[in-house]
Each structure stands twice: as structure tokens, then as C-alpha cells.
Short mmCIF file of C-alpha atoms and ligand atoms in Angstrom, two decimals:
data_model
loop_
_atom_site.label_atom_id
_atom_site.label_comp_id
_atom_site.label_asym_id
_atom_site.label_seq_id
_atom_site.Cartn_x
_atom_site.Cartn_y
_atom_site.Cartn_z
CA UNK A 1 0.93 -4.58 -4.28
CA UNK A 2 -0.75 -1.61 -2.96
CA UNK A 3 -3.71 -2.25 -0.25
CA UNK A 4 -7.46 -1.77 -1.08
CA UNK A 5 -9.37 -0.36 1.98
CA UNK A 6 -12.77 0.47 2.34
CA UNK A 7 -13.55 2.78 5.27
CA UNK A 8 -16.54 3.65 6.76
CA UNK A 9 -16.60 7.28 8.36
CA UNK A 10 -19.57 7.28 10.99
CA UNK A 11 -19.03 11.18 11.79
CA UNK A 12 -21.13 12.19 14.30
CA UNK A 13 -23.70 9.25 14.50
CA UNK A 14 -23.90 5.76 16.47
CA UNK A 15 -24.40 5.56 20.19
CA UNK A 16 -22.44 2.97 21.54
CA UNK A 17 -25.26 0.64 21.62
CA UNK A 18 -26.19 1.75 17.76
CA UNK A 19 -22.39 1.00 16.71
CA UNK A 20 -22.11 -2.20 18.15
CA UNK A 21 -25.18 -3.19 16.24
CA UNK A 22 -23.96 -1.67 12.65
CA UNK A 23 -20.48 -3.37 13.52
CA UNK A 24 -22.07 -6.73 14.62
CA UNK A 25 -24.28 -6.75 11.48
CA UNK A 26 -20.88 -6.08 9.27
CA UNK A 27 -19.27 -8.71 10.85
CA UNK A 28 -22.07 -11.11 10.08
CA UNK A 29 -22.23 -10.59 6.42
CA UNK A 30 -18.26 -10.09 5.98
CA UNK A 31 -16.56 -11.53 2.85
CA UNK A 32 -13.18 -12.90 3.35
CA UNK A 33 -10.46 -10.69 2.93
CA UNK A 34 -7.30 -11.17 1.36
CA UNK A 35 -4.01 -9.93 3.13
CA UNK A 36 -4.15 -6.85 0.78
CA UNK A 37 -7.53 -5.33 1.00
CA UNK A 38 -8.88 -4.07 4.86
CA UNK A 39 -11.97 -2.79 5.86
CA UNK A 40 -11.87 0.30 8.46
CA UNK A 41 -14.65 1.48 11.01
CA UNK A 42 -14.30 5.28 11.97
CA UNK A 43 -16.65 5.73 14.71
CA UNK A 44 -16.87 9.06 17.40
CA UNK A 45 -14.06 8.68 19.73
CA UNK A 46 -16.50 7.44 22.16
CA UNK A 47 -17.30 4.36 20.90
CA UNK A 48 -12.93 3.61 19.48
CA UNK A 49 -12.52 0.99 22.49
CA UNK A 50 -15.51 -0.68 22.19
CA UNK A 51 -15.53 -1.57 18.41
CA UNK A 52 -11.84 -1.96 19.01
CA UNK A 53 -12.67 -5.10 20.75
CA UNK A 54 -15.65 -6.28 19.21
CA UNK A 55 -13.35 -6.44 15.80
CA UNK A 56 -9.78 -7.93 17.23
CA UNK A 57 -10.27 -11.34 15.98
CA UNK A 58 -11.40 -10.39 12.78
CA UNK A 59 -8.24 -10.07 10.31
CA UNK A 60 -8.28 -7.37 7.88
CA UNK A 61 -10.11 -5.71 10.46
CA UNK A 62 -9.14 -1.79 11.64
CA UNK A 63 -10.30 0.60 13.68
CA UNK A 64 -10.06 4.61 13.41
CA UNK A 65 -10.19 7.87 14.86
CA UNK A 66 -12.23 10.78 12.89
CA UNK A 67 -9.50 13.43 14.44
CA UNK A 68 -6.62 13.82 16.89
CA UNK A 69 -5.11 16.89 18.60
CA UNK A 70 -1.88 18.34 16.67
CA UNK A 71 -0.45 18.80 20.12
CA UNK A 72 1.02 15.69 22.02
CA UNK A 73 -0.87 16.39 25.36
CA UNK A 74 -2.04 19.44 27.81
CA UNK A 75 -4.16 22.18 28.72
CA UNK A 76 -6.97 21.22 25.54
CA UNK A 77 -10.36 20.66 27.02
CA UNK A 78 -12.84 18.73 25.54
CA UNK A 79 -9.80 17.59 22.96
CA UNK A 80 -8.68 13.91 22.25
CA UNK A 81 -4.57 13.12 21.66
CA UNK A 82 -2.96 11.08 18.73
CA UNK A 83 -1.53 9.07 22.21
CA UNK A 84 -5.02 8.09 23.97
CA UNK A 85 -6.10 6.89 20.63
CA UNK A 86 -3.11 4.55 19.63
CA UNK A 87 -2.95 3.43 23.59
CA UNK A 88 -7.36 2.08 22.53
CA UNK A 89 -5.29 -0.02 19.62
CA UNK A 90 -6.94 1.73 17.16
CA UNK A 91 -4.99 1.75 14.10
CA UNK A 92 -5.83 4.51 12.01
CA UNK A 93 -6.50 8.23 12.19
CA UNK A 94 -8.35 10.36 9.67
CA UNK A 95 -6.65 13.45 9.53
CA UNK A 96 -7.66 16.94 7.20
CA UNK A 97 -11.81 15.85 6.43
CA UNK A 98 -13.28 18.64 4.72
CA UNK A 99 -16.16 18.94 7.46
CA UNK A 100 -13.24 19.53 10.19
CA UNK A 101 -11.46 21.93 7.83
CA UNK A 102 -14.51 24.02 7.18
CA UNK A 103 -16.30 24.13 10.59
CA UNK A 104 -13.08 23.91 12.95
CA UNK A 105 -11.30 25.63 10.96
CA UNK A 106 -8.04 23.28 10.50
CA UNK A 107 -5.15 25.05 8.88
CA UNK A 108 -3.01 23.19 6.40
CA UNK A 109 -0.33 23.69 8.85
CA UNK A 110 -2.28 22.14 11.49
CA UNK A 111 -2.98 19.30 9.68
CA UNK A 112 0.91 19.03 8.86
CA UNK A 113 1.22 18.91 12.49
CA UNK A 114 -1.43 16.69 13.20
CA UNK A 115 0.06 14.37 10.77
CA UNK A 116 3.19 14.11 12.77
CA UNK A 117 1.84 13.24 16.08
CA UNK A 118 -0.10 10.62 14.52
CA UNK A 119 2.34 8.90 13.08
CA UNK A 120 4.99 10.23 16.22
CA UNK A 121 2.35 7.74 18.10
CA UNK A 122 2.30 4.66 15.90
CA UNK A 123 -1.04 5.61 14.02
CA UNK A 124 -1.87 5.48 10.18
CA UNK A 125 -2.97 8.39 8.58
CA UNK A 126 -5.98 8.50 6.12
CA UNK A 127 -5.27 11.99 4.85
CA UNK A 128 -8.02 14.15 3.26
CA UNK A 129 -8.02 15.99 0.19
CA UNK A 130 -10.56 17.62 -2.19
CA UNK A 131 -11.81 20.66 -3.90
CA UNK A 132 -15.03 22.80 -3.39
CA UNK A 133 -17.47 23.24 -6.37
CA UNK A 134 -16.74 26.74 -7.21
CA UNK A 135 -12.77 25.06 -7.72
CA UNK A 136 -13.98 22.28 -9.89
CA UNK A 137 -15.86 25.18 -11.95
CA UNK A 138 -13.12 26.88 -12.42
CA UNK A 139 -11.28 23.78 -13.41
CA UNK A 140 -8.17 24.44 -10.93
CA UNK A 141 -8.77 21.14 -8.92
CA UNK A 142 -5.70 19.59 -9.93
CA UNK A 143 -3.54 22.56 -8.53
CA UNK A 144 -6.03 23.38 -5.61
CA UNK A 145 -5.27 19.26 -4.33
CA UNK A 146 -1.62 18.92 -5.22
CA UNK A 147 -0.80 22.13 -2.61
CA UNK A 148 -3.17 20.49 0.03
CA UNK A 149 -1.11 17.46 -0.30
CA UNK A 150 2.00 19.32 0.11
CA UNK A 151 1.13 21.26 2.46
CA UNK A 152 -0.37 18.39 4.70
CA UNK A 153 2.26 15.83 3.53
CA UNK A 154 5.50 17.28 1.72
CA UNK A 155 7.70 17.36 4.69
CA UNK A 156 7.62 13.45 5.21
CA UNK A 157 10.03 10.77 4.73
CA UNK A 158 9.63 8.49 2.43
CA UNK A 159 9.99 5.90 4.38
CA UNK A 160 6.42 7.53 6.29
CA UNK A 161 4.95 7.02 3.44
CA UNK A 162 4.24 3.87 4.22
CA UNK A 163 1.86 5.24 6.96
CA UNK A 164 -0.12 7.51 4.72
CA UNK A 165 -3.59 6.82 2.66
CA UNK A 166 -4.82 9.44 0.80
CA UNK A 167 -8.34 10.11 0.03
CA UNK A 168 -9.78 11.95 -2.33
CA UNK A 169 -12.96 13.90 -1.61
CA UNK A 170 -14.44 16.11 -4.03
CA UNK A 171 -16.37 18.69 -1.04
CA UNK A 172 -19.08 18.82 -3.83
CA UNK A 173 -19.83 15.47 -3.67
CA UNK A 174 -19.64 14.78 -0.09
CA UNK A 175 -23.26 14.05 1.31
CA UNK A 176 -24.65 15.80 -1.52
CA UNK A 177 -25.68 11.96 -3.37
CA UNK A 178 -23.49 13.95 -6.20
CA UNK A 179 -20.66 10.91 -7.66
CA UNK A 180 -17.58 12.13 -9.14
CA UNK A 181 -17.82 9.88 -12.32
CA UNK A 182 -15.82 7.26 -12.59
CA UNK A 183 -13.53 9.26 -14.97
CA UNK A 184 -13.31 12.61 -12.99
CA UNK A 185 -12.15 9.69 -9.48
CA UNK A 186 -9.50 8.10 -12.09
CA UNK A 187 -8.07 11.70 -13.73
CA UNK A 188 -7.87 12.91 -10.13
CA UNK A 189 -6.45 10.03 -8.28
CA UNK A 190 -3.74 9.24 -11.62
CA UNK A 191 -2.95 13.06 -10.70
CA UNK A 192 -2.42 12.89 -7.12
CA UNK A 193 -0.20 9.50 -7.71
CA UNK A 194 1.80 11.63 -9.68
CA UNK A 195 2.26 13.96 -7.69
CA UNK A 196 3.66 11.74 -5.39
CA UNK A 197 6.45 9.94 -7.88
CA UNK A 198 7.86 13.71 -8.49
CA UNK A 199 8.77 13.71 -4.87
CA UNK A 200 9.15 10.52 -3.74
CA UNK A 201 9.41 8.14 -6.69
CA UNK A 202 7.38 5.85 -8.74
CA UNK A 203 7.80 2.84 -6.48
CA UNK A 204 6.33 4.78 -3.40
CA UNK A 205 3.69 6.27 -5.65
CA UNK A 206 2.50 2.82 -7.33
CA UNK A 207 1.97 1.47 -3.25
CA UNK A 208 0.31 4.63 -1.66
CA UNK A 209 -3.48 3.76 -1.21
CA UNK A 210 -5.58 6.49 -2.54
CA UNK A 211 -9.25 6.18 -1.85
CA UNK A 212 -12.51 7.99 -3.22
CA UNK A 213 -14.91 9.41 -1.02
CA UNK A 214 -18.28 11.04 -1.63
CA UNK A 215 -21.79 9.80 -2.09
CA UNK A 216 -20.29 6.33 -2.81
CA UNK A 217 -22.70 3.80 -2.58
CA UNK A 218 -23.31 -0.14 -3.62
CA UNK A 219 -24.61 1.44 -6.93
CA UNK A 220 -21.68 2.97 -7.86
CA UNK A 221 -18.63 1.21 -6.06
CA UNK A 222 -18.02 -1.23 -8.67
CA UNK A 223 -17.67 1.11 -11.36
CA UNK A 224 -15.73 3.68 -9.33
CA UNK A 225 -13.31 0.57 -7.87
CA UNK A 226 -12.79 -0.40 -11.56
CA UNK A 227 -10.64 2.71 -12.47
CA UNK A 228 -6.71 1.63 -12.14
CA UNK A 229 -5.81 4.42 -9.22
CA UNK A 230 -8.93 3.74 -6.99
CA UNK A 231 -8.28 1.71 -4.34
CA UNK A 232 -11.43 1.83 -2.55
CA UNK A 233 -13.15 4.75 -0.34
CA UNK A 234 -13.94 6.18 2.02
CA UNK A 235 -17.68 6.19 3.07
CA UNK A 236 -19.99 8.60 5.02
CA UNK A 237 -23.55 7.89 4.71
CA UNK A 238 -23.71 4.68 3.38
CA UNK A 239 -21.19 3.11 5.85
CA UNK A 240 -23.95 4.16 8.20
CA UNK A 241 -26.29 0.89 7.29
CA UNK A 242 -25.07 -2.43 7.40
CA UNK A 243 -26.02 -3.96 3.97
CA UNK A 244 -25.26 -0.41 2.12
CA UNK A 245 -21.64 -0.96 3.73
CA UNK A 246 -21.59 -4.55 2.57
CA UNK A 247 -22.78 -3.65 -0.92
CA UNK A 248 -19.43 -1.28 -1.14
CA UNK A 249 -17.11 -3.81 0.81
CA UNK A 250 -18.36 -6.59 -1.61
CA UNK A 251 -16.98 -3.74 -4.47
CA UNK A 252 -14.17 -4.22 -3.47
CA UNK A 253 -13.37 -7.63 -3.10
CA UNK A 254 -14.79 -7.96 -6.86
CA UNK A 255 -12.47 -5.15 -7.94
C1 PEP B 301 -17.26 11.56 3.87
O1 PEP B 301 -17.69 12.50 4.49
O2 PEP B 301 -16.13 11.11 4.11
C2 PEP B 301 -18.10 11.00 2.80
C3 PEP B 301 -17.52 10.41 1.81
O3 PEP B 301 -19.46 11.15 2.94
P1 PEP B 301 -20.61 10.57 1.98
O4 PEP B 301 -20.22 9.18 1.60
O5 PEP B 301 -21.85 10.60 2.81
O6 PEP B 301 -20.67 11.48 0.79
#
């Protein structure tokens, strides 16, 4: 059975103080989880170690990076490896977020690479995907994410596979309060799982995790974690308050 994961991406927000509140406030109002479903924190790299430990006792429990380097160490001011963030026990690393493939300009290659040196270093990769408005208009989404995915994800092993969770994130919907419906998540993500059975098989397809992302809140989870080929999100804003993030973990565990 596939895993359910809902993962909270803090971006740039949360001093370390502000973190440790939002994580000790999670904590408090946690349901139990089951050994398939996990609930991620994604703070600034800043605060990795510290939530690290404030969440190893808790099971189900993870911990991840917003970005890593695509180069294994060196002369990269100012730039965090896939290394120094598996050696903070983080687990995950969320590689190929629209913001960091519009603003820093992240090539499909480098997030190829990227990919590598994550996993190269032990991590899990939540890898991004999703198309812009103007693609949705034009109804080429389906084509526009299937080459992202290859390009980021293609050259893999199947047995890597393993390490990978997708998530979909329609760029139009992404802090915008704008919800795919429930319908336009389930086309997309039954897509993108097919995808993956052309080139790796239907048994590797039916366990990768393939979340939805944008504007998701406790209003909308349930409906969104209904569809067969959700299997939970990832969360910007609303992972950003406590209860909002409890609303969407509680989603989950209904689902
Ligand atoms: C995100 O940026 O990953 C995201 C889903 O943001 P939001 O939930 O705020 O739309």
C-alpha cells in the first residue's frame, strides 16, 4: 500500500523560535498515525536540526529540506549540500518547487541532477511538478507535466523509485487561494501515475505517492484526499498555522 503524506512547506517563514512553536503546537494536537501515512515539516534550512530533534520520538514523523545544491560539495557560497542535510537526519528533500524554478531559475537538468545527489546521500525526494495558467488555458497540462517528470525523473532506476514522491502543483493555484477541483487533482494525478506504469510498470506506479499542492486548506482536504490518486499534499500557507495544518492532517487520516 502506497504511503499518504501530508507536508507542510514553510518557505521562507518561521524563525527558529516561531517554528518550534508551530511544531510544538502540531505535536500537541497530533492524531495517531498509522505505519502508512507520515506527516512532513519543511522548514528554512536554518531551523532542519532543530525541528529535527524536537520531532525524533514522534513516529510517522519527518523532517525536510526546501532545496539542496545539485553539486556534492565546493566553491558555492551561501549554498546548502544534499550531504549537510542528510548528516541533520532530515529525511526528505523537496526538489523542482515552482517558486525555485521561476526565481532561481532551476533547469530541468538541474533538477535531474539535484535529484541524484539527494538520493546519492540517502535523502527522499518530494519532486515538483505543475503547469502555469496560460498552459492549463491552452489545455496542454498533461504534456507540459509528463516532460517535467521525465526530464527531472526518467533516468532513474526503478528500484529509486522507491525514494521519489511526486507532487503535483498547478503554479496557478499555488498561493493564489485558487483549488484545482477535486476532479482537475484526480485527472492529473491518474495521468502522472500513468505515466509512470509506461516506464516503470504498474506495480511501481500503484506505490509512488503523488501529492496535491496549492491553496489546500481544512476546507477542501477532505474532498481533494477523497479522489483515488491523491495521496495527500503538500501545503504552503496553511501549514503555516497550527490548527489549519491539523485541519489538513486530520484529512488525511479520515481519507
Ligand atoms: C506550495 O507552495 O507548495 C503550496 C502548495 O502553497 P499554498 O498551499 O500556499 O498554495
Amino acid at each position: 500500500m502506497r504511503k499518504k503524506i501530508v507536508a507542510g512547506n514553510w518557505k521562507m517563514n518561521m524563525t527558529l523560535d516561531e517554528g518550534h512553536a508551530l511544531v510544538a503546537g502540531v505535536l500537541k494536537g497530533l492524531p495517531e498515525l498509522s505505519n502508512d501515512k507520515q506527516v512532513v515539516f519543511a522548514p528554512p534550512f536554518l531551523n532542519i536540526q532543530h525541528t529535527v530533534y524536537q520531532v525524533e520520538d514522534v513516529q510517522h514523523v519527518h523532517v525536510a529540506a526546501q532545496n539542496c545544491h545539485s553539486e556534492v560539495s565546493g566553491a558555492y557560497t551561501g549554498e546548502v549540500s544534499a550531504k549537510m542535510i542528510a548528516a541533520c537526519d532530515a529525511t526528505y528533500v523537496i526538489i523542482g518547487h515552482s517558486e525555485r524554478r521561476e526565481y532561481c531559475h532551476e533547469t530541468d537538468a538541474m533538477l535531474a541532477q539535484k535529484t541524484d545527489v539527494a538520493l546519492d546521500n540517502g535523502l527522499k525526494v518530494i519532486f515538483c511538478c505543475g503547469e502555469s495558467l496560460e498552459i492549463r488555458d491552452a489545455g496542454t497540462q498533461n504534456e507540459f507535466v509528463e516532460a517535467q517528470l521525465k526530464a527531472g525523473l526518467f533516468h532513474l532506476h526503478k528500484h529509486q523509485l522507491a525514494n521519489i514522491v511526486v507532487a503535483y502543483e498547478p503554479i496557478w493555484a499555488i498561493g493564489t487561494g485558487r483549488t484545482a477541483s477535486s476532479q482537475q487533482a484526480q485527472d492529473m494525478h491518474a495521468h502522472i501515475r500513468s505515466v509512470f506504469a509506461a516506464q516503470y510498470g504498474q506495480p511501481t506506479a500503484d506505490s509512488l505517492t503523488i501529492l496535491y499542492g496549492g491553496s489546500c486548506k481544512p476546507s477542501n482536504a477532505a474532498e481533494l484526499f477523497a479522489c483515488p490518486d491523491v495521496d495527500g499534499g503538500l501545503i504552503g500557507g496553511a501549514s503555516l498555522k497550527a490548527e489549519e495544518f491539523l485541519g489538513i492532517i486530520d484529512a488525511m487520516v479520515k481519507a
